[in-house]
CSV table of N, CA and C in Angstrom, one decimal:
chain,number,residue,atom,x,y,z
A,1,UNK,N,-4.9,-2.1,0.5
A,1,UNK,CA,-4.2,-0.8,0.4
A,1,UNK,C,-5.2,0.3,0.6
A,2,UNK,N,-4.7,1.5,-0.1
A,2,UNK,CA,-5.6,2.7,0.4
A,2,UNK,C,-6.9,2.6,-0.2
A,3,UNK,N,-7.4,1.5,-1.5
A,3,UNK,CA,-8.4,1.7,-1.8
A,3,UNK,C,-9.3,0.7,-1.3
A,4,UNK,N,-8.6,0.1,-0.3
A,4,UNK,CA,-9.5,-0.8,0.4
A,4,UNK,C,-10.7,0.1,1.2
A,5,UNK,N,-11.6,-0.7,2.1
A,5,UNK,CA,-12.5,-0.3,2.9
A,5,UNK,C,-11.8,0.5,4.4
A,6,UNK,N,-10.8,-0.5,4.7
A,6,UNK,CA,-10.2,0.0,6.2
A,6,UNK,C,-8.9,1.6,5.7
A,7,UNK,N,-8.5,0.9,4.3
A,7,UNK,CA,-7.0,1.8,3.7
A,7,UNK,C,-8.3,3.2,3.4
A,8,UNK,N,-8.9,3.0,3.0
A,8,UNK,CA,-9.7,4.6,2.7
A,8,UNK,C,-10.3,5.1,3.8
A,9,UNK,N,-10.6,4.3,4.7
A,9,UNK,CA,-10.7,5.3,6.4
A,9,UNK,C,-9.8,5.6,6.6
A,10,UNK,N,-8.2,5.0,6.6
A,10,UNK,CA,-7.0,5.4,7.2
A,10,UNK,C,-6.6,7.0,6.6
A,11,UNK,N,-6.8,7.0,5.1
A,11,UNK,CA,-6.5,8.2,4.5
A,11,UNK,C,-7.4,8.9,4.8
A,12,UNK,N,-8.7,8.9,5.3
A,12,UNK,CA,-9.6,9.9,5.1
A,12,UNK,C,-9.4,10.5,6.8
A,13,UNK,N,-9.3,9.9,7.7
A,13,UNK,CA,-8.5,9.9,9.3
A,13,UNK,C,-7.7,11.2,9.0
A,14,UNK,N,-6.6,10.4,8.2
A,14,UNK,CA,-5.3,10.8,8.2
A,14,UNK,C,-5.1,12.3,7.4
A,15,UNK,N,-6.2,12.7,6.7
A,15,UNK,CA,-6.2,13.8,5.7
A,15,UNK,C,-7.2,14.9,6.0
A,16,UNK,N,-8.1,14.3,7.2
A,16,UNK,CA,-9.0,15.0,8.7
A,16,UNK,C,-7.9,15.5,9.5
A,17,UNK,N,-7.3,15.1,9.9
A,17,UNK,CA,-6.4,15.0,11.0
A,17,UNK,C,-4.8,16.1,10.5
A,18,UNK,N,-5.3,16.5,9.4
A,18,UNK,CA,-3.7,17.6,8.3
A,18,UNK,C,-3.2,17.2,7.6
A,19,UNK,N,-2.6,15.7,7.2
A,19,UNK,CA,-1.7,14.9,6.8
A,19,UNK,C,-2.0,15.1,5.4
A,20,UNK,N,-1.1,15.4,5.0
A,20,UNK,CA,-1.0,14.9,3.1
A,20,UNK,C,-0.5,13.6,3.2
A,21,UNK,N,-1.7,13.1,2.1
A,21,UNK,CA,-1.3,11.8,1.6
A,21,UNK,C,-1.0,11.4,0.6
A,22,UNK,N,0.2,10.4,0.4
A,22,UNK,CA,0.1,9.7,-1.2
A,22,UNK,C,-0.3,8.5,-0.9
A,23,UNK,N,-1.0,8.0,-1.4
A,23,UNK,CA,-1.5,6.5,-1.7
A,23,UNK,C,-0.6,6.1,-2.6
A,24,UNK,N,-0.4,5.0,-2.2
A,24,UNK,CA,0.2,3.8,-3.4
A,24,UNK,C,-0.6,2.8,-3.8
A,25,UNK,N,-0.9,3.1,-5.6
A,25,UNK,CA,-2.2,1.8,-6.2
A,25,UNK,C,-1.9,1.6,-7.1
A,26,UNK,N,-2.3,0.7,-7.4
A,26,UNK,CA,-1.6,-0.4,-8.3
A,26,UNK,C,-2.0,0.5,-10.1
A,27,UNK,N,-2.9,1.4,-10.3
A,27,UNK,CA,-3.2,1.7,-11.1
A,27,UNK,C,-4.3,3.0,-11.3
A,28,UNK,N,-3.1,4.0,-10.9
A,28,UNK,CA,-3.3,5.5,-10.0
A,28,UNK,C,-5.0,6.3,-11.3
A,29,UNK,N,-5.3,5.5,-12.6
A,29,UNK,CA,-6.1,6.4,-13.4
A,29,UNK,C,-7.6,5.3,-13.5
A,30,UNK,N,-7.4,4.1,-12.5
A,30,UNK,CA,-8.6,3.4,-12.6
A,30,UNK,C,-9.7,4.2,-11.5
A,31,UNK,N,-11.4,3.8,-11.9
A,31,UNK,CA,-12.0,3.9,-11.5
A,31,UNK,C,-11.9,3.7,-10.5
A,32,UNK,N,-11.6,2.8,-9.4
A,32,UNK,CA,-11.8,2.1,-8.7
A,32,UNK,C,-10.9,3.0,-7.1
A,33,UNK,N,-10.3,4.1,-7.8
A,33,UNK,CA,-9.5,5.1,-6.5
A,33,UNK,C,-9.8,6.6,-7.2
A,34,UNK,N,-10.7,6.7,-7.8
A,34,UNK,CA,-11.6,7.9,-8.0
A,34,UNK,C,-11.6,8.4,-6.8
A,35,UNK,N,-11.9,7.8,-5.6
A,35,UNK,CA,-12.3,8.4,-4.2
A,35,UNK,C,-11.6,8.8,-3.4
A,36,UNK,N,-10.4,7.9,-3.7
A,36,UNK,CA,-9.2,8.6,-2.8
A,36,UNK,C,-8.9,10.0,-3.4
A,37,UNK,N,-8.2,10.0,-4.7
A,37,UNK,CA,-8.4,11.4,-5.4
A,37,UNK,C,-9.4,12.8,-4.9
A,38,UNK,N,-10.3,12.5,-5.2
A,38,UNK,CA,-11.6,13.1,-4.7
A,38,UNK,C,-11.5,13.7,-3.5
A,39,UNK,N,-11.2,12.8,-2.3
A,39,UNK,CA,-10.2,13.1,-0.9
A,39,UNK,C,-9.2,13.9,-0.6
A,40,UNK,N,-8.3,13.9,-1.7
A,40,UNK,CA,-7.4,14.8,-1.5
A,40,UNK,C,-6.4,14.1,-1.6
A,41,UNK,N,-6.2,12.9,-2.0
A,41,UNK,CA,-4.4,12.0,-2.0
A,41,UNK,C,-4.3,12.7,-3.3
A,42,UNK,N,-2.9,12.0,-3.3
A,42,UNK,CA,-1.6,11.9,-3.9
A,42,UNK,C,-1.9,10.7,-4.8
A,43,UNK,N,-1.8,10.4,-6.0
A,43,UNK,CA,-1.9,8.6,-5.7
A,43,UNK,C,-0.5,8.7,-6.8
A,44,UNK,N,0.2,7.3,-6.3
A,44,UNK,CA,1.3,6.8,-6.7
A,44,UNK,C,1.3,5.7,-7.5
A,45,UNK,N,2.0,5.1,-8.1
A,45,UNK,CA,1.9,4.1,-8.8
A,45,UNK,C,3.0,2.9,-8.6
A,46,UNK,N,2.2,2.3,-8.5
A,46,UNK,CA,3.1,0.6,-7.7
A,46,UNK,C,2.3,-0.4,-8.0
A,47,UNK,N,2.8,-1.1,-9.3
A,47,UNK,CA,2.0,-1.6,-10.0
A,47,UNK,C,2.2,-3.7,-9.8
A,48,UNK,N,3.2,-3.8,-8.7
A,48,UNK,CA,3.1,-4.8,-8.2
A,48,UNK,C,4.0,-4.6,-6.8
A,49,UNK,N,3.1,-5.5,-5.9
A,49,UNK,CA,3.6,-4.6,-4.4
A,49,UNK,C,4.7,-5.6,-4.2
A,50,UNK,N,5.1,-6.9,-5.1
A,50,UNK,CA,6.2,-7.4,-4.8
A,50,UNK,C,7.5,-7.1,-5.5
A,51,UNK,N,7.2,-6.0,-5.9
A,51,UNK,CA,8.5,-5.9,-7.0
A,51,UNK,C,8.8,-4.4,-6.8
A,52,UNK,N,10.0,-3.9,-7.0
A,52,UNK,CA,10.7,-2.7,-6.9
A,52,UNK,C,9.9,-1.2,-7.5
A,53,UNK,N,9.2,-1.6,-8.6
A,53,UNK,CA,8.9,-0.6,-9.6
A,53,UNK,C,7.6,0.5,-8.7
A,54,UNK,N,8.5,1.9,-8.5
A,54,UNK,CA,7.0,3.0,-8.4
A,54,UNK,C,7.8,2.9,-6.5
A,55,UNK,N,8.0,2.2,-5.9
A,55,UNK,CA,8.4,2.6,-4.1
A,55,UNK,C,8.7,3.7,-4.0
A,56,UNK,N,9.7,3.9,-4.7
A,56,UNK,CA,11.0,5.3,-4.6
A,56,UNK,C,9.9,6.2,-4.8
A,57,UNK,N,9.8,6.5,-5.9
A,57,UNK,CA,8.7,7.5,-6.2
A,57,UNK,C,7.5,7.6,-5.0
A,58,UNK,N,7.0,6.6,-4.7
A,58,UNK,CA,5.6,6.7,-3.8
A,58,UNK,C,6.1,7.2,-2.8
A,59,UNK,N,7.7,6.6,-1.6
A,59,UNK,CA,8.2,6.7,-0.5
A,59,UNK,C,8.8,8.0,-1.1
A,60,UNK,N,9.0,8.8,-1.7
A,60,UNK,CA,9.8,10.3,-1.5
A,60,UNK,C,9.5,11.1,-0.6
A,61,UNK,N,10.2,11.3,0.5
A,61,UNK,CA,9.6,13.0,1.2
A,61,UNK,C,8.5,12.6,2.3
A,62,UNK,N,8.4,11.3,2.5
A,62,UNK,CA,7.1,10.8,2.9
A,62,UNK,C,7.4,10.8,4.4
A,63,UNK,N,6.9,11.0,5.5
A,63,UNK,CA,7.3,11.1,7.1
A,63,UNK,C,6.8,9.8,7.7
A,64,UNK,N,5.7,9.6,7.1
A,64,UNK,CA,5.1,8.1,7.7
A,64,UNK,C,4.4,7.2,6.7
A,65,UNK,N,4.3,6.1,7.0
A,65,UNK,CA,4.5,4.9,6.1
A,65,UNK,C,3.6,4.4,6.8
A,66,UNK,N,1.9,3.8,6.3
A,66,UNK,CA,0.7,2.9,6.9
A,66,UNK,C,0.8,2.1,6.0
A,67,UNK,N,1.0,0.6,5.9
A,67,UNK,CA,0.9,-0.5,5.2
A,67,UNK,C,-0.2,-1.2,5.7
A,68,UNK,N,-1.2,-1.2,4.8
A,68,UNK,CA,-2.1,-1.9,4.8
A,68,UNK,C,-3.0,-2.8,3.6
A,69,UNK,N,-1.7,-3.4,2.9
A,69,UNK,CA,-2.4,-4.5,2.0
A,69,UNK,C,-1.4,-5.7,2.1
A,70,UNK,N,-2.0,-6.5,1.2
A,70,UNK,CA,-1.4,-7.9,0.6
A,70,UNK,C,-2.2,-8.3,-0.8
A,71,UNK,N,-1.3,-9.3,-1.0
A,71,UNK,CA,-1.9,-9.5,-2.1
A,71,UNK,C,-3.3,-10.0,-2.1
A,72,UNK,N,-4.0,-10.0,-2.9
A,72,UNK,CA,-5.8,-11.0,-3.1
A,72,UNK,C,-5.5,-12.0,-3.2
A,73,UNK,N,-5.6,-13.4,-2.6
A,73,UNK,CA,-5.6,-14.6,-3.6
A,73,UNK,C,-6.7,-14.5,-4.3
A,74,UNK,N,-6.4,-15.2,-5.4
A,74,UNK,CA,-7.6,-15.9,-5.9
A,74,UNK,C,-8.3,-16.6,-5.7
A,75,UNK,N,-9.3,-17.6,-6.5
A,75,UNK,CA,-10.0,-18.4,-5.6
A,75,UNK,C,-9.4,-20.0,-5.7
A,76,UNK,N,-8.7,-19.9,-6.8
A,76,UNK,CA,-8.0,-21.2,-7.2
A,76,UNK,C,-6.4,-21.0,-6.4
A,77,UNK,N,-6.1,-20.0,-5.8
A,77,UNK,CA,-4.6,-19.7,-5.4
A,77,UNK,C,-4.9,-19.5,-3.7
A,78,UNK,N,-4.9,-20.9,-3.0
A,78,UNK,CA,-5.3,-20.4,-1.5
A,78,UNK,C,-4.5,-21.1,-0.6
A,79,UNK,N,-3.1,-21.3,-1.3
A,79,UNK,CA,-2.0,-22.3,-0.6
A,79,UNK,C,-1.5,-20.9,0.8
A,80,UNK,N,-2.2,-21.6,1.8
A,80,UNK,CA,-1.6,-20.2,3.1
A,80,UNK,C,0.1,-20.6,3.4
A,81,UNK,N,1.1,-20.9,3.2
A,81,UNK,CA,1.8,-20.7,3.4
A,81,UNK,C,2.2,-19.7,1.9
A,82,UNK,N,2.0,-19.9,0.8
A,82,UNK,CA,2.6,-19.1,-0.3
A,82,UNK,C,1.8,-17.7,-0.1
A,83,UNK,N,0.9,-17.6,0.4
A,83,UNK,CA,-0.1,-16.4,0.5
A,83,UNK,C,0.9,-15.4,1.6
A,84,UNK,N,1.2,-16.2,3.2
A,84,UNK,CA,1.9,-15.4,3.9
A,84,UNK,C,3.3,-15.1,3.2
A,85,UNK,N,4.3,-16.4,2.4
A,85,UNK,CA,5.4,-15.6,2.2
A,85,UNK,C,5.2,-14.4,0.9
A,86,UNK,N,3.9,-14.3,0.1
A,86,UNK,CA,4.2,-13.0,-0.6
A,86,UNK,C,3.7,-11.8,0.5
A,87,UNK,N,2.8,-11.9,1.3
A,87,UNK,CA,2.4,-10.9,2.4
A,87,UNK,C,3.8,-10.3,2.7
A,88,UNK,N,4.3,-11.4,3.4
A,88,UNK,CA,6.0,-11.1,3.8
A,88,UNK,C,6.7,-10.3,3.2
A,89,UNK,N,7.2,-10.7,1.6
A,89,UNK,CA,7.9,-10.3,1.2
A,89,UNK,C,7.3,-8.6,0.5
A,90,UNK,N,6.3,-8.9,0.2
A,90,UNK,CA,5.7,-7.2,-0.1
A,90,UNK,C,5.5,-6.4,1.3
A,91,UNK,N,5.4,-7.2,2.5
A,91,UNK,CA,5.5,-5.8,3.5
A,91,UNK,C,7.2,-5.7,3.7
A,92,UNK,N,8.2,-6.4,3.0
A,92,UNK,CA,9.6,-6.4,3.3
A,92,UNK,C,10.3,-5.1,2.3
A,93,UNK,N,9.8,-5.5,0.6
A,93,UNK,CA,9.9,-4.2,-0.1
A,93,UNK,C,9.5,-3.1,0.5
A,94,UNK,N,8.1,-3.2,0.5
A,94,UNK,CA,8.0,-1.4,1.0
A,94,UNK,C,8.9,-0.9,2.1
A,95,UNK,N,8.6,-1.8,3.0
A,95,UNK,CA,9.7,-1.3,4.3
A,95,UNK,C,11.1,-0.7,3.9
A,96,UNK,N,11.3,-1.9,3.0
A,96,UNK,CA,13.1,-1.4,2.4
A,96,UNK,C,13.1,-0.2,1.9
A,97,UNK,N,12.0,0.4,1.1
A,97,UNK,CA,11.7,1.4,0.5
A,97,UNK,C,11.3,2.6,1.2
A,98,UNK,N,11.1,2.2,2.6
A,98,UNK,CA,10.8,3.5,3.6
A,98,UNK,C,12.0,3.9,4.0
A,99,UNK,N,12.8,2.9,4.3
A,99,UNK,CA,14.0,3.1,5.1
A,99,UNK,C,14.8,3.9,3.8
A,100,UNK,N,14.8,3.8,2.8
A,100,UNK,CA,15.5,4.2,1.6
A,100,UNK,C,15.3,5.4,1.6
A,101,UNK,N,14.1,6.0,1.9
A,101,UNK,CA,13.8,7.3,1.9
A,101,UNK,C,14.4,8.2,2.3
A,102,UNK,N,14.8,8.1,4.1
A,102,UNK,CA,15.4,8.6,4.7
A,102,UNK,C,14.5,9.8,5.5
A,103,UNK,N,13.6,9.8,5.1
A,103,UNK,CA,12.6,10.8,5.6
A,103,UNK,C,11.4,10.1,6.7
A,104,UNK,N,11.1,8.5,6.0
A,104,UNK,CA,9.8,8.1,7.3
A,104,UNK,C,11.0,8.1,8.4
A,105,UNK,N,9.8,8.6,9.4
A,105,UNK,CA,10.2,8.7,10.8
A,105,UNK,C,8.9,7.4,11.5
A,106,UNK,N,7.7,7.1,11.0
A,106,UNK,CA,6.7,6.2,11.6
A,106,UNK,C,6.5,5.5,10.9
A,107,UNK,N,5.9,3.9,11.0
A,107,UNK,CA,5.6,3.1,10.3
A,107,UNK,C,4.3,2.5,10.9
A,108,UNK,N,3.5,2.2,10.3
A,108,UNK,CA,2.9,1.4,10.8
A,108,UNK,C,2.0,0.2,10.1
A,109,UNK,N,2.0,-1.1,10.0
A,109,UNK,CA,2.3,-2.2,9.3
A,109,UNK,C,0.8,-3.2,10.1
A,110,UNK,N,-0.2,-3.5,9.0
A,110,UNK,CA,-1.7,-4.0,8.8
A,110,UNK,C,-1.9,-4.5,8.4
A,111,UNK,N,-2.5,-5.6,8.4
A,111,UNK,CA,-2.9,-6.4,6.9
A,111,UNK,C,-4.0,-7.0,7.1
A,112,UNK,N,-4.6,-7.5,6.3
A,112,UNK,CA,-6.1,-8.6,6.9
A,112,UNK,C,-6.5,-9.5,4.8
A,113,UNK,N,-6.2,-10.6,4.6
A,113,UNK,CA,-6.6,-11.3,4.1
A,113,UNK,C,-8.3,-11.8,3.7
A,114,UNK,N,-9.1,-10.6,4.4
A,114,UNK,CA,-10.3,-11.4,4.8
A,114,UNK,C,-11.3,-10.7,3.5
């Protein structure tokens, strides 16, 4: 997501470039997205990317949509078929949630496991 390595070039691009941003993180007052803040986001709260709670809120008013997480496996959780269908199904929420908006006009949809 935005507090990744690639997600925090995207916003920092994207907030060079004019764009106001909201970030969506799982836990908008942790240390760990101090930097996005610092940047200039928005940060939202979506406190699991496979479930409903915090989308609406994060997707309001929003014109474009960069998806760029999945979940972590863990080190004991590395079954690749269950890993792609939650990938799936959390880039399927958000999407639902962009379209709900009524406002994104772009999307653009990333991921990397690595």
């Amino acid at each position: 997501g935005a507090s990744s390595h690639i997600g925090g070039h995207i916003a920092h691009a994207l907030i060079g470039s004019g764009y106001s941003v909201r970030a969506a993180v799982s836990n908008p007052i942790s240390t760990r997205v101090t930097f996005l803040r610092d940047m200039g986001c928005e940060l939202a709260a979506v406190p699991d990317l496979l479930a409903d709670e915090g989308w609406a809120e994060a997707m309001a008013g929003c014109v474009g949509f960069v998806h760029v997480t999945s979940l972590t496996p863990s080190p004991f959780h590395t079954d690749a078929e269950e890993m792609i269908r939650e990938a799936v199904k959390g880039t399927e929420v958000a999407l639902r949630f962009a379209a709900e908006a009524g406002s994104v006009r772009r999307v653009v949809v990333t991921c990397t496991l690595a």
